[in-house]
PDB file of C-alpha atoms in Angstrom:
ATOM      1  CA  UNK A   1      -9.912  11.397   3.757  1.00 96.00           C
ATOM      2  CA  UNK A   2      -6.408  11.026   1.909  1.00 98.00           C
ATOM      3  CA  UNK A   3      -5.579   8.155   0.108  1.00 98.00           C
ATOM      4  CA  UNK A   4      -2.452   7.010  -2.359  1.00 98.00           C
ATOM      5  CA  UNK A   5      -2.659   4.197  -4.763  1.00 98.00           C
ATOM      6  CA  UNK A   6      -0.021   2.907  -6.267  1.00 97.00           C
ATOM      7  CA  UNK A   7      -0.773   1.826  -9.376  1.00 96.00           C
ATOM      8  CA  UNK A   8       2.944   2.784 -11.151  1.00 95.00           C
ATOM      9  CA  UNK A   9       4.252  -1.157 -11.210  1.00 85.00           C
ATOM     10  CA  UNK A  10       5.316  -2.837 -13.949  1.00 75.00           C
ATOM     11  CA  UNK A  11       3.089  -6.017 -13.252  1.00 71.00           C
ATOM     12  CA  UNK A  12       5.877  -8.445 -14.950  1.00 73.00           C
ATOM     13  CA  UNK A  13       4.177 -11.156 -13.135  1.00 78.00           C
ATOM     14  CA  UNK A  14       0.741 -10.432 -14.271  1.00 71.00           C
ATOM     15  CA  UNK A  15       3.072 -10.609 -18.289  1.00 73.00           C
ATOM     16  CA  UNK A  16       0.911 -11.084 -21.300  1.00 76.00           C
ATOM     17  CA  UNK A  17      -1.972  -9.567 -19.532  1.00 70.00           C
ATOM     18  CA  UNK A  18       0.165  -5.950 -18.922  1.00 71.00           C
ATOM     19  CA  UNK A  19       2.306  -6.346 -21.999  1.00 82.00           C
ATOM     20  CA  UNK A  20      -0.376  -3.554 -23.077  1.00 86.00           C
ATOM     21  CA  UNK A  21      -2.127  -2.953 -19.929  1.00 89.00           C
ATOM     22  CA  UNK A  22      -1.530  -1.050 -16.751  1.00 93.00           C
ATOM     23  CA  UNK A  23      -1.607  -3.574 -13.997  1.00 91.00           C
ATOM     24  CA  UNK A  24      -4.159  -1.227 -12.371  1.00 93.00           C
ATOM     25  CA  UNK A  25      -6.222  -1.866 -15.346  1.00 95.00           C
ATOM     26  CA  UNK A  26      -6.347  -6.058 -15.549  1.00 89.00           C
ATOM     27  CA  UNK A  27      -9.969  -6.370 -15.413  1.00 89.00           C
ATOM     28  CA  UNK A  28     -11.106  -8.912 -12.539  1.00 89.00           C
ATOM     29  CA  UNK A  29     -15.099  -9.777 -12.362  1.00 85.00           C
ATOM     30  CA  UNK A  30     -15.605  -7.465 -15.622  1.00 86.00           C
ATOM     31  CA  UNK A  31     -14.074  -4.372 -14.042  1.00 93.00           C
ATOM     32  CA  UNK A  32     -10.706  -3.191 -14.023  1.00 95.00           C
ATOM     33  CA  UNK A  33      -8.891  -3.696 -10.540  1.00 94.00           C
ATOM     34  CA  UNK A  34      -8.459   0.369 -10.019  1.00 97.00           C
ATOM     35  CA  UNK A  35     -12.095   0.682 -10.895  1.00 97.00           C
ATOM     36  CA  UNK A  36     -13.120  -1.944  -8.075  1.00 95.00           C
ATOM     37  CA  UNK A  37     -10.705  -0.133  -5.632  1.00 96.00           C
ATOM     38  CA  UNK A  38     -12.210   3.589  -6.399  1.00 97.00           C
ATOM     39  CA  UNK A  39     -15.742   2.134  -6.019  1.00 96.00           C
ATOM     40  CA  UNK A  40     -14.646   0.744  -2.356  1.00 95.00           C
ATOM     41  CA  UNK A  41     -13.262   3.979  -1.547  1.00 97.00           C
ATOM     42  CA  UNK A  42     -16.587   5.400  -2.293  1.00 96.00           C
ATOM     43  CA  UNK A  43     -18.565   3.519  -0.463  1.00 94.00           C
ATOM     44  CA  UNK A  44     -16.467   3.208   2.418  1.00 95.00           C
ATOM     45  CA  UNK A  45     -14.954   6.427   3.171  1.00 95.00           C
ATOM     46  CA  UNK A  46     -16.244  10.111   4.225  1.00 93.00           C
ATOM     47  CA  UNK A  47     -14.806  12.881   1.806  1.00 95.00           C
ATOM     48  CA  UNK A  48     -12.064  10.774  -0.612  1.00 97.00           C
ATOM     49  CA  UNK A  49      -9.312  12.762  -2.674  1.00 98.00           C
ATOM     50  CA  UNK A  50      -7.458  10.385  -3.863  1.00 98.00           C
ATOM     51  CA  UNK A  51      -3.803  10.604  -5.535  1.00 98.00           C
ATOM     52  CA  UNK A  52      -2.723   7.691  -8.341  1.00 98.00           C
ATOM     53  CA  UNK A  53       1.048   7.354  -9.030  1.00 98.00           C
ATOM     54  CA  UNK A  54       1.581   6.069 -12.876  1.00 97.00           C
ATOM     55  CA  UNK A  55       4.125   4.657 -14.791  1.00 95.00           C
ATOM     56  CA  UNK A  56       3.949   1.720 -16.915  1.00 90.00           C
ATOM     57  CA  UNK A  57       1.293   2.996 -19.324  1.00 91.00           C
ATOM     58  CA  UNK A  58       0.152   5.447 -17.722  1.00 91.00           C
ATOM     59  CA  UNK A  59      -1.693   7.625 -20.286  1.00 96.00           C
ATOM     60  CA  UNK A  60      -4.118   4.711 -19.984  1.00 97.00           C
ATOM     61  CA  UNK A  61      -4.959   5.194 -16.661  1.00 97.00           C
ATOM     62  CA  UNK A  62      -5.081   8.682 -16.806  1.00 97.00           C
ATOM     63  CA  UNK A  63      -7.377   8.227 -19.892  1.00 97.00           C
ATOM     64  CA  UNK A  64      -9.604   5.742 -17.907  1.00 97.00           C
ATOM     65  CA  UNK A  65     -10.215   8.257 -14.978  1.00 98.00           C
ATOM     66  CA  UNK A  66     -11.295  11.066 -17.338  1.00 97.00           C
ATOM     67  CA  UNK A  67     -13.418   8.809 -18.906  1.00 97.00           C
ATOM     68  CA  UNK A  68     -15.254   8.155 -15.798  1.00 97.00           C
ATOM     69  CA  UNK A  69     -15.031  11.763 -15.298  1.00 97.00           C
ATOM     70  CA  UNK A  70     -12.687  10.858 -12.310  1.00 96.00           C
ATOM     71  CA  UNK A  71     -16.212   8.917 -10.704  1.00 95.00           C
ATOM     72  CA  UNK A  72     -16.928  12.276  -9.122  1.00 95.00           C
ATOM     73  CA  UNK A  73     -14.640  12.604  -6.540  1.00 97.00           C
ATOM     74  CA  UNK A  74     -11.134  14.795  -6.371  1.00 97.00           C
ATOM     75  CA  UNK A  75      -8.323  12.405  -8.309  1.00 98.00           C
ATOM     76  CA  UNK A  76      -4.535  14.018  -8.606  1.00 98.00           C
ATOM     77  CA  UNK A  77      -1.961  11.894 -10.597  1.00 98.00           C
ATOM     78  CA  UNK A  78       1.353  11.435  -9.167  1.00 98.00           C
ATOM     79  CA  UNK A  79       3.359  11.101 -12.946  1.00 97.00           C
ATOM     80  CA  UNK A  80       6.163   8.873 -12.413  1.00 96.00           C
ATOM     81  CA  UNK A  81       6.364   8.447 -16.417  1.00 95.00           C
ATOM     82  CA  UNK A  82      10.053   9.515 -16.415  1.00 94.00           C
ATOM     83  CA  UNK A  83      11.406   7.501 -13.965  1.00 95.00           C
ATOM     84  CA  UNK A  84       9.700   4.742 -11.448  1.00 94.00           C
ATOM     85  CA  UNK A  85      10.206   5.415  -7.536  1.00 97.00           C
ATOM     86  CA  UNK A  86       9.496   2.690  -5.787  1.00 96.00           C
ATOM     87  CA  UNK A  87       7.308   2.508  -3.133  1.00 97.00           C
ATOM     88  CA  UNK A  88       9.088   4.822  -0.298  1.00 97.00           C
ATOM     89  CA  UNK A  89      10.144   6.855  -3.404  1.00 98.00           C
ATOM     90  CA  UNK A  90       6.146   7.373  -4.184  1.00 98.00           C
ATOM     91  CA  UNK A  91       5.331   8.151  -1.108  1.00 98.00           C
ATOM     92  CA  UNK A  92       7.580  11.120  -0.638  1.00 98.00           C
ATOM     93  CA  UNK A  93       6.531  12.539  -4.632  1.00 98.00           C
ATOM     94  CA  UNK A  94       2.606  11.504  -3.937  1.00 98.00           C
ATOM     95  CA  UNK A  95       2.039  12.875  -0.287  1.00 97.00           C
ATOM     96  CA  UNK A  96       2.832  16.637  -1.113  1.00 96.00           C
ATOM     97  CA  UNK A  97      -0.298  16.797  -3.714  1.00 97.00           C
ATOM     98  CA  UNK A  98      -2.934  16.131  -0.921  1.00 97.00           C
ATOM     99  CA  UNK A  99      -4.510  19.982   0.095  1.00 93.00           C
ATOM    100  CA  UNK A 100      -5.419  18.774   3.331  1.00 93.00           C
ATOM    101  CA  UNK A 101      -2.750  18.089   5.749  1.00 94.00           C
ATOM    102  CA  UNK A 102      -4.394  15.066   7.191  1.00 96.00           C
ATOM    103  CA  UNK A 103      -2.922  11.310   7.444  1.00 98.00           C
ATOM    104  CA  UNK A 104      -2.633   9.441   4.149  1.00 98.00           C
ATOM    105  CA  UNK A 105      -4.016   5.423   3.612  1.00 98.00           C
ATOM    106  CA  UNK A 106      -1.750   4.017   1.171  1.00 98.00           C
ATOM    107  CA  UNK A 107      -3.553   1.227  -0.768  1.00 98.00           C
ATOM    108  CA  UNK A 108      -1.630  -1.357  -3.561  1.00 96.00           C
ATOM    109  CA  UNK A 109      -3.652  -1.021  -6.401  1.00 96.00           C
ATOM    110  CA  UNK A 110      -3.345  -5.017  -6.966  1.00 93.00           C
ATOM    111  CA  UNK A 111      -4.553  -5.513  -3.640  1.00 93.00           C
ATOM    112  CA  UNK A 112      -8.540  -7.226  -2.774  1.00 93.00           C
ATOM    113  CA  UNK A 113      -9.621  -7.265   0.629  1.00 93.00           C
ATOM    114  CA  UNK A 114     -12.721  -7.408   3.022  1.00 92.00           C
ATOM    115  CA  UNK A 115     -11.297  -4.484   5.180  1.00 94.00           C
ATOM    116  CA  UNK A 116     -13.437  -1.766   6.025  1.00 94.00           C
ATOM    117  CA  UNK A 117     -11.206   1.523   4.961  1.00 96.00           C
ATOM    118  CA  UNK A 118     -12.452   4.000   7.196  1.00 96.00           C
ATOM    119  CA  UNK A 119     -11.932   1.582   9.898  1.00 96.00           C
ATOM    120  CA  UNK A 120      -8.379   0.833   9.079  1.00 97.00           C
ATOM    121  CA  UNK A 121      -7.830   4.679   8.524  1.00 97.00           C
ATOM    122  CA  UNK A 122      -9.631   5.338  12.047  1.00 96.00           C
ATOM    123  CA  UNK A 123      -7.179   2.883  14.074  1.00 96.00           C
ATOM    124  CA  UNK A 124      -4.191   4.870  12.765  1.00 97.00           C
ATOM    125  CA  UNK A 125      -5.737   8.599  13.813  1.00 96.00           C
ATOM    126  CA  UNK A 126      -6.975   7.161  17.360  1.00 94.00           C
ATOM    127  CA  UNK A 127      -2.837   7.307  18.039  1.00 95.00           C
ATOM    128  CA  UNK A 128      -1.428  10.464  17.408  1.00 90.00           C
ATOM    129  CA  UNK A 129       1.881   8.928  18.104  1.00 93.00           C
ATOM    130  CA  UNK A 130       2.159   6.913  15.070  1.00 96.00           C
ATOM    131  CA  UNK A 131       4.441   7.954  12.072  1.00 98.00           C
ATOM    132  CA  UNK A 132       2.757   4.628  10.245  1.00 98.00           C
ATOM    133  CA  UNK A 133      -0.230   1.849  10.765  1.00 98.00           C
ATOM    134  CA  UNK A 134       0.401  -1.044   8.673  1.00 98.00           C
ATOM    135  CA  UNK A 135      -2.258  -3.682   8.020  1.00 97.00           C
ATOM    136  CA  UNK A 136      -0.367  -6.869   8.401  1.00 96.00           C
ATOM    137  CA  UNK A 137      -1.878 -10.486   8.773  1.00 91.00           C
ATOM    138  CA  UNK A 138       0.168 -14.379   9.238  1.00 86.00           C
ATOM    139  CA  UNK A 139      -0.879 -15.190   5.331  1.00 83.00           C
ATOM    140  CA  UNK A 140       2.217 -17.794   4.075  1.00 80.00           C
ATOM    141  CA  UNK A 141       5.167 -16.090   2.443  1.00 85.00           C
ATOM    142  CA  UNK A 142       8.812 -16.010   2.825  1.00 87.00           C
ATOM    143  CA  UNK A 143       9.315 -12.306   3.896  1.00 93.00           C
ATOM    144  CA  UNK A 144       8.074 -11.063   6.993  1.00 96.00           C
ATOM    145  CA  UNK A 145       8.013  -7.423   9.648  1.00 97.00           C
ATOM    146  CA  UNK A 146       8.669  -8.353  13.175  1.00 97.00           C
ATOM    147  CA  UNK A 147       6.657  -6.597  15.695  1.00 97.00           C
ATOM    148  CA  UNK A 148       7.499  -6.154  19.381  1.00 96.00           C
ATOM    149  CA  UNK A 149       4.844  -7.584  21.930  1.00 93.00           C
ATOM    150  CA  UNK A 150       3.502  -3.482  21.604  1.00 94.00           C
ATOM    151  CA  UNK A 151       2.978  -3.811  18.090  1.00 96.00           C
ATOM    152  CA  UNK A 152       5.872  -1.719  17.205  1.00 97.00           C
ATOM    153  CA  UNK A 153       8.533  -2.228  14.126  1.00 98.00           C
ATOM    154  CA  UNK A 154      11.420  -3.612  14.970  1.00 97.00           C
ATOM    155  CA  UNK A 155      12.632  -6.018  12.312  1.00 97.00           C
ATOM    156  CA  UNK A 156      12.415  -7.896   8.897  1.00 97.00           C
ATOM    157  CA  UNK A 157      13.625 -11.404   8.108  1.00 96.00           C
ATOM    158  CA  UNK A 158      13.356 -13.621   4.968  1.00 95.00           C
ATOM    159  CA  UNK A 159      13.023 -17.015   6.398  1.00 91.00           C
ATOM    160  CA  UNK A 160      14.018 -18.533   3.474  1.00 91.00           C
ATOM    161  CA  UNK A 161      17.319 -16.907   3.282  1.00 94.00           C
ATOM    162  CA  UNK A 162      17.840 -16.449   7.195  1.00 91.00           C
ATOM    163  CA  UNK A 163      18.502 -12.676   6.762  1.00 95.00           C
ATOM    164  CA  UNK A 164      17.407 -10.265   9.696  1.00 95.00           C
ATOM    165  CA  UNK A 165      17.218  -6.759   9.265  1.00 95.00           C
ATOM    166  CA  UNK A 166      16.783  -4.312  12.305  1.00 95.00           C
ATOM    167  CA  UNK A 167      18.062  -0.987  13.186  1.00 94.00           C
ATOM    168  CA  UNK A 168      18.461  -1.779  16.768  1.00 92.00           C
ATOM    169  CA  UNK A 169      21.901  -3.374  17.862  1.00 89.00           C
ATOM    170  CA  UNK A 170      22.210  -7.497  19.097  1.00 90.00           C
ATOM    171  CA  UNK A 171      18.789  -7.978  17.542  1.00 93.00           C
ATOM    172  CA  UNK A 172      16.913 -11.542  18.139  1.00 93.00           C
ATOM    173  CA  UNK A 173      14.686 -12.326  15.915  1.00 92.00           C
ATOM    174  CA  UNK A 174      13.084 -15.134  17.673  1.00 92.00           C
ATOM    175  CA  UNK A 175      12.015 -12.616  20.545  1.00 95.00           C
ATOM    176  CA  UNK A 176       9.424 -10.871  18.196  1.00 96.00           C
ATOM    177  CA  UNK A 177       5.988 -11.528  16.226  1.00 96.00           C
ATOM    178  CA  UNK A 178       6.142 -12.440  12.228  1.00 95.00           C
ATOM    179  CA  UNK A 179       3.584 -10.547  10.258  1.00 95.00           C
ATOM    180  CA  UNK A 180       3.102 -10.382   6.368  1.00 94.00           C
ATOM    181  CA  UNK A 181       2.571  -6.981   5.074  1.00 95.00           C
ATOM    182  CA  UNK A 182      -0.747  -6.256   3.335  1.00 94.00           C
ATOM    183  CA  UNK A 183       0.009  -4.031   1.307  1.00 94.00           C
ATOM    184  CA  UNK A 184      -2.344  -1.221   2.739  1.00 97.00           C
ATOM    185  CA  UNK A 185      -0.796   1.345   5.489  1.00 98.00           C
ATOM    186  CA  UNK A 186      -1.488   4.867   6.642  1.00 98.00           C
ATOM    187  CA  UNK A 187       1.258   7.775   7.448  1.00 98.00           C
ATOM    188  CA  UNK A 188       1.236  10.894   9.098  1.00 97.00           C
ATOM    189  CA  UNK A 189       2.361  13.280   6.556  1.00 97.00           C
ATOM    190  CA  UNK A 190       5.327  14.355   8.663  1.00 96.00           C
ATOM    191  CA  UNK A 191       6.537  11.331   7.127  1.00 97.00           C
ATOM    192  CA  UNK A 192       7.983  13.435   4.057  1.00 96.00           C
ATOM    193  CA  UNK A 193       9.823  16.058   6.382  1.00 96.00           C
ATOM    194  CA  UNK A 194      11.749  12.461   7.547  1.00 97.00           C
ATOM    195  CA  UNK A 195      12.318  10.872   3.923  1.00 97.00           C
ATOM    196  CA  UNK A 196      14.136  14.281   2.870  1.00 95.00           C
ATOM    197  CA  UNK A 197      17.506  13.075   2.790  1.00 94.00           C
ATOM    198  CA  UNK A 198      16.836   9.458   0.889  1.00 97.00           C
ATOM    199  CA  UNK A 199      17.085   9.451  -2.945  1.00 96.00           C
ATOM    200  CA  UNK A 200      14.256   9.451  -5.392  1.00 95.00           C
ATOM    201  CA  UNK A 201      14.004   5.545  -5.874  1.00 97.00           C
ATOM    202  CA  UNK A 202      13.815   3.648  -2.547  1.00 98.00           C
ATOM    203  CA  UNK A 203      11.527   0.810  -1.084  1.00 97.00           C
ATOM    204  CA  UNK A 204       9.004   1.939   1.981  1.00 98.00           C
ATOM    205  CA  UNK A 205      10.405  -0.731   3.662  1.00 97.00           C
ATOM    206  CA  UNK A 206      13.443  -0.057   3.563  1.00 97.00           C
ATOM    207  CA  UNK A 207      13.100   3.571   5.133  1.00 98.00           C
ATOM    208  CA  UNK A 208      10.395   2.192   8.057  1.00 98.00           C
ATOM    209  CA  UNK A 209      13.230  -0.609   9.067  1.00 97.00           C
ATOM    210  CA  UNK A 210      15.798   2.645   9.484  1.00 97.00           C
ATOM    211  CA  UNK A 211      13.656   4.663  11.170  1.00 97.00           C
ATOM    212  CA  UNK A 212      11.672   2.305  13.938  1.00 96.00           C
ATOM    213  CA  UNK A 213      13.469   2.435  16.231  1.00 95.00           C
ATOM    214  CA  UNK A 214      13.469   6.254  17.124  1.00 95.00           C
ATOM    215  CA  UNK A 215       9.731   6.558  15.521  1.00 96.00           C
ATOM    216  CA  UNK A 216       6.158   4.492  16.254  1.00 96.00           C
ATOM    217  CA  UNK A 217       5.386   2.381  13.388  1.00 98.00           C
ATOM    218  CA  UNK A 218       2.892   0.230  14.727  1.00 98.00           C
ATOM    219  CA  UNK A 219       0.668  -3.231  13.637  1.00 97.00           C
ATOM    220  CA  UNK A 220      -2.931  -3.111  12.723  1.00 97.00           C
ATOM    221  CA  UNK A 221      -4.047  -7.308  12.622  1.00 94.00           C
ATOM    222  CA  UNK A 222      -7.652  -7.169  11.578  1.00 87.00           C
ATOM    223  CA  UNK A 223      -9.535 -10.340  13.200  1.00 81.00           C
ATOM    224  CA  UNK A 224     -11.069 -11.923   9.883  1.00 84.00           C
ATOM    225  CA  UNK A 225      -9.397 -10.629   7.273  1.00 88.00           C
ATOM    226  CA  UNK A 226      -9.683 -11.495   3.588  1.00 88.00           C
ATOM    227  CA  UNK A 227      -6.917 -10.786   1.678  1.00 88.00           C
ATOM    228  CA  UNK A 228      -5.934 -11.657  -2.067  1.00 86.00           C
ATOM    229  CA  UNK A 229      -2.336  -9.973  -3.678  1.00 86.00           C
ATOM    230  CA  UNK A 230      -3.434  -9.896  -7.682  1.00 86.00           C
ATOM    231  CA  UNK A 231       0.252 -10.265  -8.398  1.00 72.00           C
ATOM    232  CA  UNK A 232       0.140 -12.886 -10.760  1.00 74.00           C
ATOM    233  CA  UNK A 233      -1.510 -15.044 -13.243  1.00 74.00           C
ATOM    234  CA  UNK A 234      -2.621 -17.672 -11.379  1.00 74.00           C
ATOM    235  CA  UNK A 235      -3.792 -15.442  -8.935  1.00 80.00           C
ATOM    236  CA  UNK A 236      -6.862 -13.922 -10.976  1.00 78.00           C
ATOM    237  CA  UNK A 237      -8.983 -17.175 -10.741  1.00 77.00           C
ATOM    238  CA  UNK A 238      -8.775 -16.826  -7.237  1.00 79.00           C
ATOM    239  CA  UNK A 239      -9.801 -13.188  -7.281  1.00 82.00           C
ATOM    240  CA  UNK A 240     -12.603 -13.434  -9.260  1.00 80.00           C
ATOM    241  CA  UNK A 241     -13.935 -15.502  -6.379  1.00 79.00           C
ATOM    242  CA  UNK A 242     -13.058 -13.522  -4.139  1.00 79.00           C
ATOM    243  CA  UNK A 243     -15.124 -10.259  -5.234  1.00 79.00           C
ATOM    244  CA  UNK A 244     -18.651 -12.517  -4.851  1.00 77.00           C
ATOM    245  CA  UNK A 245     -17.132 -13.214  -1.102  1.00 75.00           C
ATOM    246  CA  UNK A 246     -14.788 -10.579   0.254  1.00 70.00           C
ATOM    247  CA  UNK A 247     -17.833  -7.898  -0.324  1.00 64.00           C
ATOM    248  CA  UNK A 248     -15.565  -5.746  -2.887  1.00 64.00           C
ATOM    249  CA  UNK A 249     -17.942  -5.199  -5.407  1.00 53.00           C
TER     250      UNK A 249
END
């Protein structure tokens, strides 16, 4: 099983903590977040090689998985040390180092959940349609994908701002199904052949609103979800609680 995590942010809202950390490497419940995401992997999922993009600081992660001798399993790095990509821009450097053409789960690094991986990683190869599976769930935020009563992309809208994105022409947003992201999604590795022409530096996205209309890019709402986005400060209390509930540890 294929999996990317992106661990190459800067983590400026996680600041002191990453002023001289890797935000893969804030420790939450004694271990550092990558550690408690590896360890998941583990248990959860048949055969892992895993790839890790880096950036900010990251000799220290790469130092960190040779320390635990890469906790036995095949680990790549994806070195974006010279310049950061972005998330879509990951993606297209990252998927190219896997030896086994199979689909890729794509996993933020600052992301706890109670998901089952293989399961999430199953829904997406049960569809052989799909260029993309993306966990979503109704958590609040501002930002949200709009789904289609078939699960499919269609949209984005920031309903603070009242801006509607959409590839497809005299688009209502009212006529389709708010989801946050989650964070976690799985491609099709066809997905690079398709990102060709976009720069080095883009947003994932960005290129799945331009492309969903002519390609399947499809919801996966997981009844009872836990979810917590380790994206800032006053987000680790809640995380530490969340490892003696979610089952992450």
């Amino acid at each position: 099983m294929n999996i990317l995590i992106l661990a190459a942010g800067l983590g400026t809202r996680l600041r002191p903590l990453t002023d001289t950390l890797p935000k893969a490497l804030v420790p939450v419940g004694g271990k550092p977040l990558l550690q408690l995401l590896i360890e998941k992997i583990k248990r959860q999922c048949d055969d892992p090689h895993i790839v890790i993009n880096i950036h900010h600081h990251g000799q220290q992660i790469i130092d960190f998985i040779e320390a635990h001798h890469s906790f036995g399993i095949p680990i790549a790095i994806s070195d974006e040390r010279n310049l950061l990509l972005d998330t879509g821009g990951a993606v297209k450097k990252a998927v190219p180092l896997f030896e086994q053409p199979d689909p890729v789960l794509i996993h933020n690094v600052d992301i706890l959940s109670n998901l089952n991986l293989a399961d999430v990683y199953c829904t997406h190869l049960s569809h052989d349609e799909r260029l993309a599976t993306l966990v979503v769930n109704q958590r609040k935020t501002s930002r949200f994908l709009l789904f289609s009563s078939d699960s499919s992309l269609a949209g984005w809208t920031n309903i603070s701002t009242g801006e509607v994105r959409s590839p497809m022409d005299n688009f209502d947003a009212n006529r389709y199904k708010p989801y946050a992201f989650a964070g976690i999604h799985v491609v099709s590795q066809q997905i690079v052949r398709l990102m060709a022409e976009w720069p080095e530096c883009f947003s994932i996205i960005d290129f799945y609103l331009s492309v969903c209309h002519r390609s399947t890019i499809a919801a996966n709402v997981v009844d009872g979800m836990q979810l917590v986005d380790v994206g800032k400060i006053d987000t680790l209390a809640q995380a530490e609680q969340a490892i003696t509930t979610m089952h992450i540890a």
